[in-house]
Short mmCIF file of C-alpha atoms and ligand atoms in Angstrom, two decimals:
data_model
loop_
_atom_site.label_atom_id
_atom_site.label_comp_id
_atom_site.label_asym_id
_atom_site.label_seq_id
_atom_site.Cartn_x
_atom_site.Cartn_y
_atom_site.Cartn_z
CA MET A 425 54.13 -35.68 29.90
CA VAL A 426 56.27 -33.57 27.58
CA ASP A 427 55.32 -35.90 24.74
CA ASP A 428 51.60 -35.54 25.51
CA HIS A 429 51.95 -31.77 25.62
CA SER A 430 53.88 -31.73 22.33
CA THR A 431 51.23 -33.89 20.68
CA GLN A 432 48.49 -31.52 21.89
CA GLN A 433 50.37 -28.50 20.49
CA GLU A 434 50.89 -30.24 17.15
CA SER A 435 47.25 -31.17 16.83
CA ALA A 436 46.09 -27.64 17.78
CA LEU A 437 48.44 -26.23 15.13
CA ARG A 438 47.22 -28.69 12.51
CA GLN A 439 43.65 -27.69 13.25
CA ALA A 440 44.51 -23.97 12.97
CA ALA A 441 46.18 -24.58 9.61
CA ARG A 442 42.91 -25.78 8.12
CA SER A 443 41.36 -22.32 7.65
CA ASP A 444 42.92 -19.85 5.26
CA GLN A 445 44.00 -16.28 5.96
CA LEU A 446 40.81 -14.81 4.46
CA VAL A 447 38.43 -16.52 6.89
CA PHE A 448 36.99 -14.29 9.66
CA GLN A 449 38.72 -15.41 12.85
CA ASN A 450 39.85 -14.26 16.29
CA PRO A 451 43.57 -13.30 16.26
CA VAL A 452 43.91 -14.32 19.92
CA ASP A 453 43.34 -17.96 19.15
CA ARG A 454 43.74 -18.23 15.39
CA TYR A 455 46.86 -20.13 16.45
CA PRO A 456 47.38 -21.79 19.83
CA ALA A 457 49.66 -20.15 22.42
CA ILE A 458 52.48 -22.68 21.99
CA GLU A 459 54.89 -23.54 24.77
CA PRO A 460 57.92 -24.93 22.92
CA PRO A 461 59.87 -27.47 25.00
CA LYS A 462 63.50 -26.55 25.68
CA GLN A 463 65.44 -27.65 22.60
CA GLN A 464 68.59 -26.77 20.73
CA GLN A 465 69.64 -27.16 17.11
CA SER A 466 72.97 -26.23 15.62
CA GLU A 467 72.94 -23.11 13.45
CA PRO A 468 71.15 -22.51 11.03
CA GLY A 469 68.48 -24.93 12.29
CA LEU A 470 65.83 -26.77 10.31
CA ASP A 471 62.07 -26.28 10.09
CA ALA A 472 61.89 -30.07 9.79
CA ASP A 473 63.26 -30.46 13.34
CA LEU A 474 61.18 -27.76 15.09
CA ASN A 475 59.03 -28.89 18.02
CA PRO A 476 56.21 -27.99 17.58
CA HIS A 477 56.26 -27.57 13.80
CA ALA A 478 55.74 -24.06 12.42
CA ASP A 479 52.98 -23.13 9.97
CA ILE A 480 54.38 -21.77 6.69
CA GLY A 481 50.93 -21.73 5.08
CA GLU A 482 51.35 -24.91 3.08
CA HIS A 483 47.79 -26.01 3.89
CA SER A 484 46.19 -22.61 4.50
CA TYR A 485 47.45 -19.70 2.36
CA ARG A 486 44.93 -18.94 -0.39
CA GLY A 487 46.08 -16.84 -3.33
CA THR A 488 43.91 -14.31 -5.15
CA GLY A 489 46.12 -13.53 -8.16
CA ARG A 490 47.83 -10.52 -6.61
CA LEU A 491 51.32 -11.34 -7.99
CA GLU A 492 50.36 -12.92 -11.31
CA GLY A 493 53.41 -13.24 -13.61
CA ARG A 494 55.86 -11.72 -11.09
CA LYS A 495 59.38 -13.07 -10.44
CA ALA A 496 60.77 -13.04 -6.91
CA LEU A 497 64.01 -13.84 -5.11
CA VAL A 498 63.62 -14.55 -1.38
CA THR A 499 66.78 -14.97 0.69
CA GLY A 500 66.38 -17.42 3.56
CA GLY A 501 63.41 -18.80 1.63
CA ASP A 502 63.88 -22.36 2.89
CA SER A 503 62.29 -21.98 6.33
CA GLY A 504 60.39 -19.75 8.71
CA ILE A 505 59.21 -16.37 7.47
CA GLY A 506 61.03 -16.63 4.12
CA ALA A 507 59.43 -20.00 3.40
CA ALA A 508 55.97 -18.62 4.26
CA VAL A 509 56.62 -15.67 1.93
CA ALA A 510 57.81 -17.98 -0.87
CA VAL A 511 54.67 -20.13 -0.50
CA ALA A 512 52.37 -17.09 -0.48
CA PHE A 513 54.08 -15.49 -3.50
CA ALA A 514 53.68 -18.73 -5.49
CA ARG A 515 50.00 -19.03 -4.47
CA GLU A 516 49.57 -15.42 -5.66
CA GLY A 517 50.97 -16.34 -9.09
CA ALA A 518 54.72 -15.54 -8.90
CA ASP A 519 57.73 -17.65 -9.85
CA VAL A 520 60.07 -17.83 -6.85
CA ALA A 521 63.82 -18.33 -6.40
CA ILE A 522 65.02 -19.12 -2.89
CA SER A 523 68.50 -18.63 -1.44
CA TYR A 524 69.60 -20.69 1.58
CA LEU A 525 72.58 -22.46 3.13
CA PRO A 526 73.53 -25.86 1.66
CA ALA A 527 72.86 -27.44 5.09
CA GLU A 528 69.20 -26.46 4.67
CA GLU A 529 68.59 -28.52 1.52
CA GLN A 530 65.88 -30.62 3.19
CA ASP A 531 63.79 -27.56 4.11
CA ALA A 532 64.47 -25.96 0.72
CA GLN A 533 63.25 -29.01 -1.19
CA ARG A 534 59.96 -28.92 0.71
CA VAL A 535 59.44 -25.29 -0.29
CA VAL A 536 60.42 -26.03 -3.90
CA SER A 537 57.80 -28.77 -4.09
CA ILE A 538 55.09 -26.49 -2.63
CA ILE A 539 55.93 -23.75 -5.18
CA GLU A 540 55.87 -26.28 -8.02
CA GLY A 541 52.59 -27.63 -6.66
CA CYS A 542 51.14 -24.15 -7.33
CA GLY A 543 52.13 -24.52 -11.00
CA ARG A 544 54.89 -21.91 -10.62
CA LYS A 545 58.60 -22.11 -11.33
CA ALA A 546 60.84 -22.73 -8.28
CA VAL A 547 64.57 -22.04 -8.37
CA ALA A 548 66.84 -23.40 -5.61
CA LEU A 549 70.03 -21.37 -5.07
CA PRO A 550 72.08 -22.79 -2.18
CA GLY A 551 75.05 -20.74 -0.98
CA ASP A 552 76.55 -18.78 1.89
CA LEU A 553 75.82 -15.05 2.21
CA THR A 554 79.23 -14.52 3.82
CA ASP A 555 80.79 -15.61 0.48
CA ASP A 556 81.27 -12.56 -1.79
CA GLN A 557 81.28 -14.70 -4.90
CA TYR A 558 77.84 -16.10 -4.02
CA THR A 559 76.32 -12.69 -3.18
CA GLY A 560 77.77 -11.36 -6.44
CA GLU A 561 76.14 -14.11 -8.52
CA VAL A 562 72.90 -15.14 -6.84
CA VAL A 563 70.80 -12.35 -8.38
CA SER A 564 71.92 -13.08 -11.95
CA GLN A 565 71.34 -16.80 -11.36
CA ALA A 566 67.78 -16.08 -10.22
CA GLN A 567 67.17 -13.74 -13.17
CA ALA A 568 68.55 -16.20 -15.70
CA ALA A 569 66.43 -19.06 -14.36
CA MET A 570 63.17 -17.05 -14.20
CA GLY A 571 63.70 -14.73 -17.17
CA GLY A 572 63.68 -11.59 -14.98
CA LEU A 573 63.33 -10.31 -11.45
CA ASP A 574 60.85 -7.76 -10.08
CA ILE A 575 60.61 -8.66 -6.36
CA LEU A 576 63.56 -8.97 -3.99
CA VAL A 577 63.02 -10.01 -0.37
CA ASN A 578 66.14 -9.54 1.76
CA ASN A 579 65.07 -11.86 4.54
CA ALA A 580 68.02 -14.09 5.53
CA GLY A 581 69.34 -13.30 8.99
CA LYS A 582 71.79 -14.42 11.62
CA GLN A 583 70.86 -14.14 15.32
CA ILE A 584 72.96 -15.61 18.12
CA ALA A 585 72.12 -14.74 21.73
CA VAL A 586 75.09 -13.85 23.98
CA GLU A 587 74.58 -12.86 27.62
CA SER A 588 77.52 -10.45 28.01
CA ILE A 589 79.29 -8.10 25.60
CA GLU A 590 82.53 -9.41 27.13
CA ASP A 591 81.75 -12.77 25.51
CA LEU A 592 80.67 -11.30 22.18
CA SER A 593 83.49 -12.14 19.76
CA ASP A 594 84.73 -10.02 16.86
CA GLU A 595 83.95 -13.00 14.63
CA GLN A 596 80.30 -13.11 15.67
CA VAL A 597 79.81 -9.35 15.28
CA ALA A 598 81.48 -9.42 11.83
CA GLU A 599 79.47 -12.41 10.64
CA THR A 600 76.15 -11.02 11.88
CA PHE A 601 76.82 -7.74 10.06
CA LYS A 602 78.03 -9.60 6.96
CA VAL A 603 74.86 -11.72 6.66
CA ASN A 604 72.31 -9.15 7.83
CA ILE A 605 73.80 -5.96 6.32
CA GLN A 606 76.62 -6.40 3.82
CA ALA A 607 74.93 -9.23 1.89
CA MET A 608 71.76 -7.10 1.73
CA PHE A 609 73.73 -4.20 0.20
CA ARG A 610 75.49 -6.46 -2.32
CA ILE A 611 72.36 -8.35 -3.41
CA THR A 612 70.28 -5.17 -3.64
CA ARG A 613 72.97 -3.49 -5.76
CA GLU A 614 72.93 -6.38 -8.23
CA ALA A 615 69.13 -6.52 -8.29
CA VAL A 616 68.48 -2.85 -9.04
CA LYS A 617 70.80 -3.04 -12.08
CA GLN A 618 68.14 -5.21 -13.72
CA MET A 619 64.81 -4.44 -12.05
CA PRO A 620 62.13 -2.74 -14.16
CA ALA A 621 59.92 0.08 -12.92
CA GLY A 622 57.14 -1.43 -10.79
CA SER A 623 59.56 -3.69 -8.92
CA ALA A 624 59.56 -4.02 -5.13
CA ILE A 625 62.30 -4.60 -2.57
CA ILE A 626 61.23 -5.76 0.90
CA ASN A 627 63.67 -6.08 3.80
CA THR A 628 63.02 -8.11 6.93
CA THR A 629 63.85 -6.04 9.99
CA SER A 630 62.56 -6.72 13.54
CA ILE A 631 60.90 -5.42 16.70
CA GLN A 632 64.51 -5.69 17.93
CA ALA A 633 65.24 -2.47 16.00
CA TYR A 634 63.24 -0.54 18.64
CA ASP A 635 63.04 -2.85 21.62
CA PRO A 636 66.38 -4.70 21.77
CA SER A 637 66.83 -7.75 23.99
CA PRO A 638 69.87 -7.46 26.28
CA THR A 639 71.25 -10.69 24.77
CA LEU A 640 70.99 -9.54 21.13
CA VAL A 641 72.90 -6.25 20.92
CA ASP A 642 74.75 -7.12 17.68
CA TYR A 643 71.68 -8.54 15.94
CA ALA A 644 69.41 -5.70 17.13
CA SER A 645 71.90 -3.13 15.81
CA THR A 646 71.72 -4.70 12.34
CA LYS A 647 67.93 -4.56 12.43
CA ALA A 648 67.93 -0.83 13.24
CA ALA A 649 70.33 -0.34 10.31
CA ILE A 650 67.97 -2.26 8.01
CA ASN A 651 65.15 0.16 8.88
CA THR A 652 67.37 3.13 8.07
CA PHE A 653 68.66 1.52 4.87
CA THR A 654 65.04 0.99 3.81
CA LYS A 655 64.05 4.62 4.40
CA GLY A 656 67.09 6.02 2.58
CA LEU A 657 67.04 3.66 -0.39
CA ALA A 658 63.29 4.12 -0.84
CA GLN A 659 63.89 7.81 -1.57
CA GLN A 660 66.81 7.06 -3.88
CA LEU A 661 64.90 4.50 -5.98
CA ALA A 662 61.43 6.13 -5.97
CA PRO A 663 62.03 8.11 -9.20
CA ARG A 664 62.98 4.85 -10.93
CA GLY A 665 59.68 3.27 -9.92
CA ILE A 666 61.26 0.76 -7.56
CA ARG A 667 59.64 0.75 -4.12
CA VAL A 668 61.58 -0.25 -1.00
CA ASN A 669 59.82 -1.19 2.24
CA ALA A 670 60.41 -3.35 5.31
CA VAL A 671 58.51 -5.77 7.49
CA ALA A 672 59.30 -5.89 11.21
CA PRO A 673 58.22 -9.19 12.77
CA GLY A 674 57.72 -9.70 16.48
CA PRO A 675 58.35 -13.13 18.07
CA ILE A 676 57.70 -15.71 15.35
CA TRP A 677 58.21 -19.45 15.87
CA THR A 678 60.99 -20.38 13.40
CA PRO A 679 64.26 -22.38 13.45
CA LEU A 680 66.17 -19.16 14.17
CA GLN A 681 65.00 -19.29 17.80
CA PRO A 682 66.13 -22.76 18.99
CA SER A 683 69.41 -22.58 17.02
CA HIS A 684 71.05 -20.22 19.57
CA GLY A 685 68.70 -17.30 18.69
CA GLN A 686 67.33 -17.34 22.27
CA PRO A 687 68.64 -18.67 25.55
CA VAL A 688 67.19 -22.22 25.75
CA ASP A 689 65.42 -21.44 29.05
CA ALA A 690 63.46 -18.65 27.36
CA LEU A 691 61.89 -20.88 24.69
CA PRO A 692 58.80 -22.10 26.63
CA ASP A 693 57.71 -18.48 27.16
CA PHE A 694 58.54 -17.35 23.62
CA GLY A 695 56.00 -14.79 22.40
CA LYS A 696 53.93 -14.67 25.59
CA GLN A 697 54.90 -11.02 26.22
CA THR A 698 52.87 -9.79 23.25
CA PRO A 699 49.41 -8.25 23.76
CA LEU A 700 47.97 -11.23 21.84
CA GLY A 701 49.73 -13.48 24.36
CA ARG A 702 51.23 -15.89 21.86
CA ALA A 703 54.06 -16.28 19.34
CA GLY A 704 53.23 -15.65 15.70
CA GLN A 705 53.36 -18.33 13.03
CA PRO A 706 55.43 -17.63 9.87
CA THR A 707 52.39 -17.64 7.59
CA GLU A 708 50.89 -14.72 9.56
CA LEU A 709 53.71 -12.56 8.13
CA ALA A 710 53.12 -13.49 4.50
CA PRO A 711 50.22 -11.11 3.70
CA ALA A 712 52.38 -8.11 4.69
CA TYR A 713 55.03 -9.09 2.12
CA VAL A 714 52.38 -9.79 -0.52
CA PHE A 715 50.87 -6.34 0.06
CA LEU A 716 54.25 -4.58 -0.21
CA ALA A 717 55.24 -6.60 -3.32
CA SER A 718 52.00 -6.01 -5.18
CA SER A 719 51.17 -2.84 -7.10
CA GLU A 720 48.22 -2.25 -4.74
CA SER A 721 50.80 -0.63 -2.41
CA SER A 722 52.03 1.74 -5.16
CA TYR A 723 52.00 4.80 -2.83
CA VAL A 724 53.72 3.00 0.09
CA LEU A 725 57.50 3.62 0.17
CA GLY A 726 60.09 3.60 2.94
CA GLU A 727 57.54 2.10 5.31
CA THR A 728 58.14 -0.49 8.02
CA LEU A 729 55.09 -2.68 8.48
CA ASN A 730 55.09 -4.08 12.01
CA VAL A 731 53.64 -7.58 12.36
CA ASN A 732 54.27 -8.28 16.01
CA GLY A 733 51.19 -9.29 17.97
CA GLY A 734 50.54 -5.72 19.14
CA MET A 735 53.82 -4.54 20.69
CA PRO A 736 54.00 -0.72 20.46
CA THR A 737 56.57 0.70 18.02
CA PRO A 738 57.79 4.27 17.45
P1 NAD B 2142 64.90 -18.89 9.70
O1 NAD B 2142 66.02 -19.54 10.40
O2 NAD B 2142 63.82 -19.76 9.18
O3 NAD B 2142 65.42 -18.02 8.49
C1 NAD B 2142 66.67 -17.39 8.46
C2 NAD B 2142 67.36 -17.84 7.20
O4 NAD B 2142 68.54 -17.07 7.03
C3 NAD B 2142 67.82 -19.28 7.24
O5 NAD B 2142 66.83 -20.16 6.78
C4 NAD B 2142 69.03 -19.25 6.32
O6 NAD B 2142 68.67 -19.74 5.03
C5 NAD B 2142 69.37 -17.79 6.19
N1 NAD B 2142 70.78 -17.58 6.54
C6 NAD B 2142 71.32 -17.39 7.76
N2 NAD B 2142 72.66 -17.30 7.65
C7 NAD B 2142 72.95 -17.43 6.33
C8 NAD B 2142 74.16 -17.43 5.58
N3 NAD B 2142 75.35 -17.27 6.15
N4 NAD B 2142 74.07 -17.62 4.24
C9 NAD B 2142 72.87 -17.82 3.64
N5 NAD B 2142 71.70 -17.81 4.29
C10 NAD B 2142 71.75 -17.63 5.63
O7 NAD B 2142 64.31 -17.82 10.71
P2 NAD B 2142 63.27 -16.62 10.53
O8 NAD B 2142 62.90 -16.25 11.90
O9 NAD B 2142 62.22 -16.93 9.55
O10 NAD B 2142 64.19 -15.45 9.97
C11 NAD B 2142 63.90 -14.71 8.81
C12 NAD B 2142 64.15 -13.25 9.07
O11 NAD B 2142 63.21 -12.79 10.02
C13 NAD B 2142 65.54 -12.92 9.64
O12 NAD B 2142 66.04 -11.76 9.01
C14 NAD B 2142 65.24 -12.62 11.09
O13 NAD B 2142 66.18 -11.72 11.62
C15 NAD B 2142 63.87 -11.99 10.97
N6 NAD B 2142 63.10 -11.93 12.20
C16 NAD B 2142 62.69 -13.07 12.81
C17 NAD B 2142 61.94 -12.99 13.97
C18 NAD B 2142 61.46 -14.21 14.69
O14 NAD B 2142 60.95 -14.08 15.81
N7 NAD B 2142 61.57 -15.40 14.14
C19 NAD B 2142 61.61 -11.74 14.51
C20 NAD B 2142 62.05 -10.60 13.86
C21 NAD B 2142 62.78 -10.71 12.71
MG1 MG B 2143 66.41 -22.18 7.32
#
């Protein structure tokens, strides 16, 4: 039975992936309301092992030249939202470097081949964001390989659900803040040393910044901090012509969720609480990042663009 249901979900997703993001369609059923079977992967999880598979726009995202000649670094660009952003940027004409953990090489190679299939340069930069040497070097490696950098997407994130604060270890809190916050500060500092006027920085925050789950108090705290970082840095960098904005996703079906990001029992209902009644697919996030990266959003700074299926935000 579970197998039949999984096959139905896969085929509904494959059908949805046939029409691109510019086709007139009903958001309620643009993608099916998936009911992921209970499953668990070890952290960080792989797109390749998700059931059902997630849509990163490989067969649907249609570019219109909005990022022609641009050069982007996307952290966590191997899977989920970061992969969808990397695919969309390449379809819009940008070269793209992706940062990811070495254990994610399989997912990363898929994204590299999609970027190259768009005729753009792809740069694979495996490494751990808790390693200061890596966060000190990854920006210059991306710049050297692409001949510059004018888009930075701070998207990598760590999310581990823990039921009680009494079981929340110092190690987990420190590592979540190191990946989600400290690495973002370090990478951004390196990037702005080189970025020309016209560049864009986009940080991935979350609905968790305003509506925290009881099991995600450490993660949700980092996401609130990312919103505040975005608003402060946007003012600091505005006179230099570098715009800083954020995207706040709602529940999106990615490997973060079944790799301890949610209690396993919660997975079948993932995303059903949204007004649209379904989880989002990673590619539905991509146009928000494209908009904030492109010069068409030249007067948009310090903004958090919520892409969450209709959940109210402050
Ligand atoms: P994902 O698992 O596909 O992406 C997260 C990526 O973070 C991983 O692919 C990995 O490469 C990277 N990462 C984690 N720890 C790392 C480390 N120590 N060193 C290097 N890289 C590391 O999941 P996703 O959902 O696409 O997550 C992308 C971003 O979106 C995250 O910041 C997450 O907090 C945010 N977000 C996700 C959701 C959702 O429902 N999926 C909702 C709101 C916000
Ligand atoms: Mg990944």
